[in-house]
mmCIF file of C-alpha atoms and ligand atoms in Angstrom:
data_model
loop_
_atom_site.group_PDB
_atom_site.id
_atom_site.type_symbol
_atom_site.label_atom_id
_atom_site.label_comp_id
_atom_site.label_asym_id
_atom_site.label_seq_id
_atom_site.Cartn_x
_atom_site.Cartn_y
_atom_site.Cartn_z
ATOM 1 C CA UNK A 1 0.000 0.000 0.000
ATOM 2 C CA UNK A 2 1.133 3.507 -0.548
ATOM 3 C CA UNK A 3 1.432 6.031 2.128
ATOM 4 C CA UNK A 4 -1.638 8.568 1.852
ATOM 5 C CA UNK A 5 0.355 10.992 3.635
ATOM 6 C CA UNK A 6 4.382 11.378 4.050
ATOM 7 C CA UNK A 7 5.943 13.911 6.347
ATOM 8 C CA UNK A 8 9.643 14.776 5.825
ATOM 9 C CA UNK A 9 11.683 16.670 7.902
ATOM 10 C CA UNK A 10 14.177 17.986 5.753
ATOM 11 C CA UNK A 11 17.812 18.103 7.413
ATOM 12 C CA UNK A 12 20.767 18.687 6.220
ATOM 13 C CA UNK A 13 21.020 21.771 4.289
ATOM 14 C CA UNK A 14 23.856 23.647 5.732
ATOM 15 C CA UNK A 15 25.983 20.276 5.678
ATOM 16 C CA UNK A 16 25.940 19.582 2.091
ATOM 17 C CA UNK A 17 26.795 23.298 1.664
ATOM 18 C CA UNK A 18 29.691 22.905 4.291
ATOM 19 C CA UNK A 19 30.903 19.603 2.224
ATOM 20 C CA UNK A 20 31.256 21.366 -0.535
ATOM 21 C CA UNK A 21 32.536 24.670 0.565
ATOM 22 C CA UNK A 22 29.877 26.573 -0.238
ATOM 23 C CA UNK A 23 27.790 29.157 1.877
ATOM 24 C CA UNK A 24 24.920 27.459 3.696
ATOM 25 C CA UNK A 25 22.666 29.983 1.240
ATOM 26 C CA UNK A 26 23.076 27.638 -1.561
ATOM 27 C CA UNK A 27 22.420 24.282 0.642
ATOM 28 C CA UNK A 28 19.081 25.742 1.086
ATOM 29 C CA UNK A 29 18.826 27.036 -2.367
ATOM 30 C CA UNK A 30 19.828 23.589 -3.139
ATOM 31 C CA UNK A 31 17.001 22.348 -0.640
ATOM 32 C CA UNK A 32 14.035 24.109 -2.401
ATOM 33 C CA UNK A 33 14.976 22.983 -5.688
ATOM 34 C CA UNK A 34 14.928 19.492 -4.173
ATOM 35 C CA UNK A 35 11.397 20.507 -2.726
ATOM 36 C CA UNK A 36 9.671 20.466 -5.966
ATOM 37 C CA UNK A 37 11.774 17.095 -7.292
ATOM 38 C CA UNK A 38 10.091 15.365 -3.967
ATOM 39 C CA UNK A 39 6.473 17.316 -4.748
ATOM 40 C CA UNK A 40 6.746 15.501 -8.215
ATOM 41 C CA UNK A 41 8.023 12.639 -6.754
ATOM 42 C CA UNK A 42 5.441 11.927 -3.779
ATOM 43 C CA UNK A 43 2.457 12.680 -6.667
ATOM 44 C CA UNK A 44 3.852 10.449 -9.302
ATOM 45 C CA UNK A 45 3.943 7.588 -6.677
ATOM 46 C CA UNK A 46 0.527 8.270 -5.797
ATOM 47 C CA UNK A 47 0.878 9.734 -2.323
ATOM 48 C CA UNK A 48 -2.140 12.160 -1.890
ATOM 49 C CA UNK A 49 -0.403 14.543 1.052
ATOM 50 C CA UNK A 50 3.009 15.656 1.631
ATOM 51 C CA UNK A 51 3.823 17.583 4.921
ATOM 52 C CA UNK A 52 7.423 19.149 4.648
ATOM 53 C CA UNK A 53 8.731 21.138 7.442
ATOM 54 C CA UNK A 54 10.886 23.768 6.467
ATOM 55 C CA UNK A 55 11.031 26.330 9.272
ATOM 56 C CA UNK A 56 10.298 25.591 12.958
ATOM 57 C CA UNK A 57 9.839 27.959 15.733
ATOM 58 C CA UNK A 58 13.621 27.599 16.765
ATOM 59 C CA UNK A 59 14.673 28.553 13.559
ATOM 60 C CA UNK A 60 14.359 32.277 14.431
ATOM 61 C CA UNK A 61 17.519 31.436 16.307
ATOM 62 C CA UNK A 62 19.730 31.576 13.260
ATOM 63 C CA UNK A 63 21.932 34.666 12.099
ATOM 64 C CA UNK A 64 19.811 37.057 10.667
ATOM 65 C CA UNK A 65 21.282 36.677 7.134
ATOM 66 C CA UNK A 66 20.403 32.634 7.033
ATOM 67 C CA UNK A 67 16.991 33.928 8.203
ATOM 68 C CA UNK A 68 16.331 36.611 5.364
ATOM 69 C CA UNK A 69 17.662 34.090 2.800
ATOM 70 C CA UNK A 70 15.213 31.643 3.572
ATOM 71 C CA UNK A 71 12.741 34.644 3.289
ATOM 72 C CA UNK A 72 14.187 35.249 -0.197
ATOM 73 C CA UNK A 73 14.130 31.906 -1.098
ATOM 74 C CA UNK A 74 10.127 31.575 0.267
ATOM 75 C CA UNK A 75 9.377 34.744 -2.018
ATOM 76 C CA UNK A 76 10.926 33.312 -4.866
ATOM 77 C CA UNK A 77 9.173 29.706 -4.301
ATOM 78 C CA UNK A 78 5.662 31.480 -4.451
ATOM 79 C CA UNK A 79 6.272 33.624 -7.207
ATOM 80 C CA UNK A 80 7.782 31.295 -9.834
ATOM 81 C CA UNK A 81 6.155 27.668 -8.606
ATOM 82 C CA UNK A 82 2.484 29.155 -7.876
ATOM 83 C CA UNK A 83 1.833 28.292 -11.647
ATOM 84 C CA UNK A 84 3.057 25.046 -11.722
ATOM 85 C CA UNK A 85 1.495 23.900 -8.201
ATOM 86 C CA UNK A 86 -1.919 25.086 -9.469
ATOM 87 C CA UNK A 87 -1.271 23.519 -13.142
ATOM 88 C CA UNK A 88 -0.404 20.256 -11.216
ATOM 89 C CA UNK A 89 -3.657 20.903 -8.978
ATOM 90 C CA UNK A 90 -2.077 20.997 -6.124
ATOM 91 C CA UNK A 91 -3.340 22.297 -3.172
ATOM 92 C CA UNK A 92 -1.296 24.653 -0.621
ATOM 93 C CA UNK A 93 -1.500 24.762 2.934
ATOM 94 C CA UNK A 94 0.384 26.177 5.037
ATOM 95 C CA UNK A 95 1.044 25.066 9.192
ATOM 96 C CA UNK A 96 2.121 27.153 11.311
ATOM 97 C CA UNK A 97 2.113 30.924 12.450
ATOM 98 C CA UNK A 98 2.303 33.421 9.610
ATOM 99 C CA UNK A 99 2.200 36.023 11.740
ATOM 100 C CA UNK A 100 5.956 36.671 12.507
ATOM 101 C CA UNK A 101 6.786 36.920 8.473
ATOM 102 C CA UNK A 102 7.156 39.767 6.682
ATOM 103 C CA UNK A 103 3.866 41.141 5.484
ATOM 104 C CA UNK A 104 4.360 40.912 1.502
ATOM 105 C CA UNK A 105 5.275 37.042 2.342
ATOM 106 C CA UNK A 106 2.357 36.310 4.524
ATOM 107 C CA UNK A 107 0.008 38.376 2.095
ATOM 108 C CA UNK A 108 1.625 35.493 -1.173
ATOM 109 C CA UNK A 109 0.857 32.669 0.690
ATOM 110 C CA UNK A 110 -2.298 33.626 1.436
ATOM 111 C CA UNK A 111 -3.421 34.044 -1.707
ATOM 112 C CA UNK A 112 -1.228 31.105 -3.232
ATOM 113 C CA UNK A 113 -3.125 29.170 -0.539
ATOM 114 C CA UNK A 114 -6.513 30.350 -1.662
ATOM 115 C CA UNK A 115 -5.387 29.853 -5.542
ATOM 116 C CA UNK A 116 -4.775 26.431 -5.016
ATOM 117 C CA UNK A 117 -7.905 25.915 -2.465
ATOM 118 C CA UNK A 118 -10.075 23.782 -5.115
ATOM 119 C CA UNK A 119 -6.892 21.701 -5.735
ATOM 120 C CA UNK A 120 -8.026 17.906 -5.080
ATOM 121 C CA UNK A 121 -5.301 15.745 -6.667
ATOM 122 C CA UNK A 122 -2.181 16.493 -4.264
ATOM 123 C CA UNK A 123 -1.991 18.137 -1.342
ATOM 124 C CA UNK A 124 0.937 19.760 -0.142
ATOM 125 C CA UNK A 125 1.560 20.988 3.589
ATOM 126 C CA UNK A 126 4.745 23.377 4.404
ATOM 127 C CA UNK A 127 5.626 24.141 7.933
ATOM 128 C CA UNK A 128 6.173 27.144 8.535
ATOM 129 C CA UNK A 129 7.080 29.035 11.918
ATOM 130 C CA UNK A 130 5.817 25.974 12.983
ATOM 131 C CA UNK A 131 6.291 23.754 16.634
ATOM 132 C CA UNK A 132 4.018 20.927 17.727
ATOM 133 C CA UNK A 133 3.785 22.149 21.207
ATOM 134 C CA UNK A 134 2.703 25.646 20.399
ATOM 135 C CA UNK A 135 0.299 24.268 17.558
ATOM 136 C CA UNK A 136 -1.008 22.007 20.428
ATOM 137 C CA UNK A 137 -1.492 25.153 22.569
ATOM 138 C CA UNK A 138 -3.197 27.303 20.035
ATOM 139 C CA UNK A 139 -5.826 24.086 19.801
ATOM 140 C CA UNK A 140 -6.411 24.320 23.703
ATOM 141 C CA UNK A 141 -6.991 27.529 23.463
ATOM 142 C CA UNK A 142 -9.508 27.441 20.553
ATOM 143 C CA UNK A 143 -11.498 24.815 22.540
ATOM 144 C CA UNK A 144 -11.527 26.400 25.578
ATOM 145 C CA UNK A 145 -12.765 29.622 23.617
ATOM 146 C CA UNK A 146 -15.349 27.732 22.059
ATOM 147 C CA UNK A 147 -16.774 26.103 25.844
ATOM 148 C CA UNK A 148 -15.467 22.373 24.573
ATOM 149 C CA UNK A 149 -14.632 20.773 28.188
ATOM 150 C CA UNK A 150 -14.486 17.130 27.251
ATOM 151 C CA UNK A 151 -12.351 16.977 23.834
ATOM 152 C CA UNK A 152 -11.938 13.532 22.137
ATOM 153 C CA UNK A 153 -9.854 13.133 20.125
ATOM 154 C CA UNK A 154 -10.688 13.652 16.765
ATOM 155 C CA UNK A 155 -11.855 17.318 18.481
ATOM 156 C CA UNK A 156 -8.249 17.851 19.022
ATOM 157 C CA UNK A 157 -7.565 16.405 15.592
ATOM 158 C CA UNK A 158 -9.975 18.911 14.508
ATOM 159 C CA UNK A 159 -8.457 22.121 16.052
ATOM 160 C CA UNK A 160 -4.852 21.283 14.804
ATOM 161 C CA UNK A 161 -3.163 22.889 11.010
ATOM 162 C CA UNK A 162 -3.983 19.456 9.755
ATOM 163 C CA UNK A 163 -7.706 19.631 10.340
ATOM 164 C CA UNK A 164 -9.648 17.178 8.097
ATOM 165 C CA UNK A 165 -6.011 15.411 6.964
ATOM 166 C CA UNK A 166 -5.581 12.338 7.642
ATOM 167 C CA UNK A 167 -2.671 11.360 9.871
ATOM 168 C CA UNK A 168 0.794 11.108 8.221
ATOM 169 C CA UNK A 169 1.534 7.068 7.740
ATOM 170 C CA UNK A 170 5.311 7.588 7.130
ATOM 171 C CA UNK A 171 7.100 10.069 8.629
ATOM 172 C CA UNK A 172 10.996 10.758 6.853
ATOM 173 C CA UNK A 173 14.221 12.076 8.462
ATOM 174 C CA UNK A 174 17.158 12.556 6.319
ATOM 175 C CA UNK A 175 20.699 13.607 7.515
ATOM 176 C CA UNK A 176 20.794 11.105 10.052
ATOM 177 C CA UNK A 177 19.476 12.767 13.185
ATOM 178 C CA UNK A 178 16.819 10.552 15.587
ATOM 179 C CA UNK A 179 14.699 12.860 17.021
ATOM 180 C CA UNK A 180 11.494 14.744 16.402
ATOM 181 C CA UNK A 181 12.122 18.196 16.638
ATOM 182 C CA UNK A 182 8.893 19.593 17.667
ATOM 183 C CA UNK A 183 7.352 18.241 14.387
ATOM 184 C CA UNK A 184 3.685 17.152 14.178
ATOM 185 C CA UNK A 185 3.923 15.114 17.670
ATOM 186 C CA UNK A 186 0.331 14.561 17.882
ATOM 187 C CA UNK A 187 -0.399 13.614 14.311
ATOM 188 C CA UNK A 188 2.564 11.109 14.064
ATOM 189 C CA UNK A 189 1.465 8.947 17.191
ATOM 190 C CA UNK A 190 1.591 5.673 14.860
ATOM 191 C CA UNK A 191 3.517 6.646 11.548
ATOM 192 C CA UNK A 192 6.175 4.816 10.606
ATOM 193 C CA UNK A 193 9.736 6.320 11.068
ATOM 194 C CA UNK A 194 11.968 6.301 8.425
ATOM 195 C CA UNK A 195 15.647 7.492 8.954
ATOM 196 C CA UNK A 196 18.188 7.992 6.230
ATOM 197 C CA UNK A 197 22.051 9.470 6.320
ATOM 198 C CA UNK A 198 21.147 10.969 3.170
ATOM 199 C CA UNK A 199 21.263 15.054 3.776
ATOM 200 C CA UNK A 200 18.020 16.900 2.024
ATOM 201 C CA UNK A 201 19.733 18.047 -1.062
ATOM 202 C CA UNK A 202 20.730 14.539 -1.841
ATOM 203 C CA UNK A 203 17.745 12.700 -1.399
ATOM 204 C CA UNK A 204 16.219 12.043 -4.588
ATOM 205 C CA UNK A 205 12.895 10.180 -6.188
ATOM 206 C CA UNK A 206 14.987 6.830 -5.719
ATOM 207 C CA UNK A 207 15.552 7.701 -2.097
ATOM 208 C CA UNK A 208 11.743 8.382 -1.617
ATOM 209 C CA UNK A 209 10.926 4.979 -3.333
ATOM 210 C CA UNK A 210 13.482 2.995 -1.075
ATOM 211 C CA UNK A 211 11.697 5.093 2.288
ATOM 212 C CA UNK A 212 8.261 3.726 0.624
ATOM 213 C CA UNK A 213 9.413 0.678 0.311
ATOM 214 C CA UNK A 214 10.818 -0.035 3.714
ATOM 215 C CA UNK A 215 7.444 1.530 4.913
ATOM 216 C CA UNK A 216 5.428 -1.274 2.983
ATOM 217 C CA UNK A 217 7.851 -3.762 4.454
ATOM 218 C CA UNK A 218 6.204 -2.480 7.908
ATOM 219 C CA UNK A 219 3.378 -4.250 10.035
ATOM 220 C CA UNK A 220 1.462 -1.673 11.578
ATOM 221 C CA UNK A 221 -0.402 -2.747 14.583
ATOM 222 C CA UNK A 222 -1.749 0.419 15.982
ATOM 223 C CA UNK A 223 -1.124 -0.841 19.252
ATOM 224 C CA UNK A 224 -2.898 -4.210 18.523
ATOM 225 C CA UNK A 225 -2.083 -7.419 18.230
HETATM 226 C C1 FPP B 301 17.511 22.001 7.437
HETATM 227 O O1 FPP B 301 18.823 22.133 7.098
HETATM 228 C C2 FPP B 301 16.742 22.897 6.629
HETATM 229 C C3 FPP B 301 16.094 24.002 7.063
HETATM 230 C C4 FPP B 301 16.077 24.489 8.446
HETATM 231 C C5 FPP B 301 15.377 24.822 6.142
HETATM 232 C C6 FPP B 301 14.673 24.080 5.067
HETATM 233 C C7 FPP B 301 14.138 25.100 4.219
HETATM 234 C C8 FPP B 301 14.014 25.033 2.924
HETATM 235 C C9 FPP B 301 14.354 23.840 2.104
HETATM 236 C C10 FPP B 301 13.525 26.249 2.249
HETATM 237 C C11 FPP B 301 12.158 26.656 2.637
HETATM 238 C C12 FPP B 301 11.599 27.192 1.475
HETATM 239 C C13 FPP B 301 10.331 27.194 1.083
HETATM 240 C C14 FPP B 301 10.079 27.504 -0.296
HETATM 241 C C15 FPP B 301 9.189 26.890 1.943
HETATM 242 P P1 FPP B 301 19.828 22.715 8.150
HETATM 243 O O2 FPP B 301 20.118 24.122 7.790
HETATM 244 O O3 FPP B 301 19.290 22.488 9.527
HETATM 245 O O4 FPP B 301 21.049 21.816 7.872
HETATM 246 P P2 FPP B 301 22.197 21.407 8.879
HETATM 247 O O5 FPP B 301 21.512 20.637 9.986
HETATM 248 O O6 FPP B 301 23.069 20.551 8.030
HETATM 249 O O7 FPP B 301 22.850 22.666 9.337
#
């Protein structure tokens, strides 16, 4: 069976750039070009959602100039993919809160994301500003707004970015690292993990297949028997 939904935290930027004695600017330039490879990728193999997270809330950590060239690189990935993620019917959504970016960039997505709304073949998720914790908290809130006292759990499910998504089956690390990182931690309480050494530039379609793969190879249980 395929995965309906594959998250990817994508690692490993700033080392390819740093193995090739480059500046980390063109690992991540490298990275978004790589984005769209994987979008293609993921849809071709039938995959209906792809969740990549590509800046968390610790990110804001980073020198200022690796900050505004991810901006750059944002601006540039709405303005010259918005075409080809509509032409592919793709639809845009974006996790996380927009409210920290620059205004022209949280104005694009916006109305890339409402562009693309009708968009049933693919659906494409990009973390952004985003941490599980604080998306968890922003759903408590929400609830306790709206008077909800006894949540189940599909009301929780309901409150999150992910609303109406089903949960990722296959969650992918590359660069090697085994840990979450704040990503999706109440949507990925039974996806399959899926670690490779491979850093995010150099993890291609083939890469994605082998992940696939090894996820098929998997007996899910769901905490049965
Ligand atoms: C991890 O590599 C990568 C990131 C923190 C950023 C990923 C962002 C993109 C690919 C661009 C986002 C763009 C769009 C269009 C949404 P790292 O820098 O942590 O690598 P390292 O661990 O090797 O230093």
């Amino acid at each position: 069976m395929i995965p309906g939904h594959v998250a990817i935290i994508m690692d490993g930027n700033g080392r390819w750039a740093e193995k090739k004695s480059l500046p980390r600017a063109c690992g991540h330039k490298q990275g978004v070009r790589n984005m769209k490879e994987i979008v293609n990728a993921a849809s071709g193999l039938g995959i209906k959602i792809l969740t990549l997270y590509a800046f968390s809330t610790e990110n804001w950590k980073r020198p200022q100039n690796e900050i505004e060239g991810l901006f750059s690189l944002i601006r540039q990935f709405l303005k010259e993919e918005l075409g080809e993620l509509n032409g592919s019917e793709i639809k845009l959504r974006i996790l996380g809160d927009l409210s920290k970016f620059p205004k022209d960039i949280t104005a694009d997505i916006e109305s890339a994301c409402e562009i693309t709304s009708q968009n049933t073949k693919f659906e494409l998720n990009i973390a952004l500003n985003y941490g599980a914790r604080q998306e968890l908290i922003r759903a408590f809130e929400a609830m306790s707004k709206q008077g909800i006292k006894e949540p189940t759990e599909e009301t929780v499910s309901s409150f999150l970015y992910t609303s109406g998504q089903p949960d990722p089956d296959l969650l992918i690390r590359t660069s090697g690292e085994l840990r979450i990182s704040n990503f999706l931690l109440w949507q990925i309480a039974y996806s399959e993990i899926y670690v490779t050494d491979k850093l995010w530039p150099d993890f291609t379609k083939e890469d994605l297949k082998i992940a696939v793969a090894a996820f098929q190879k998997r007996k899910r249980r769901f905490g049965g028997l």
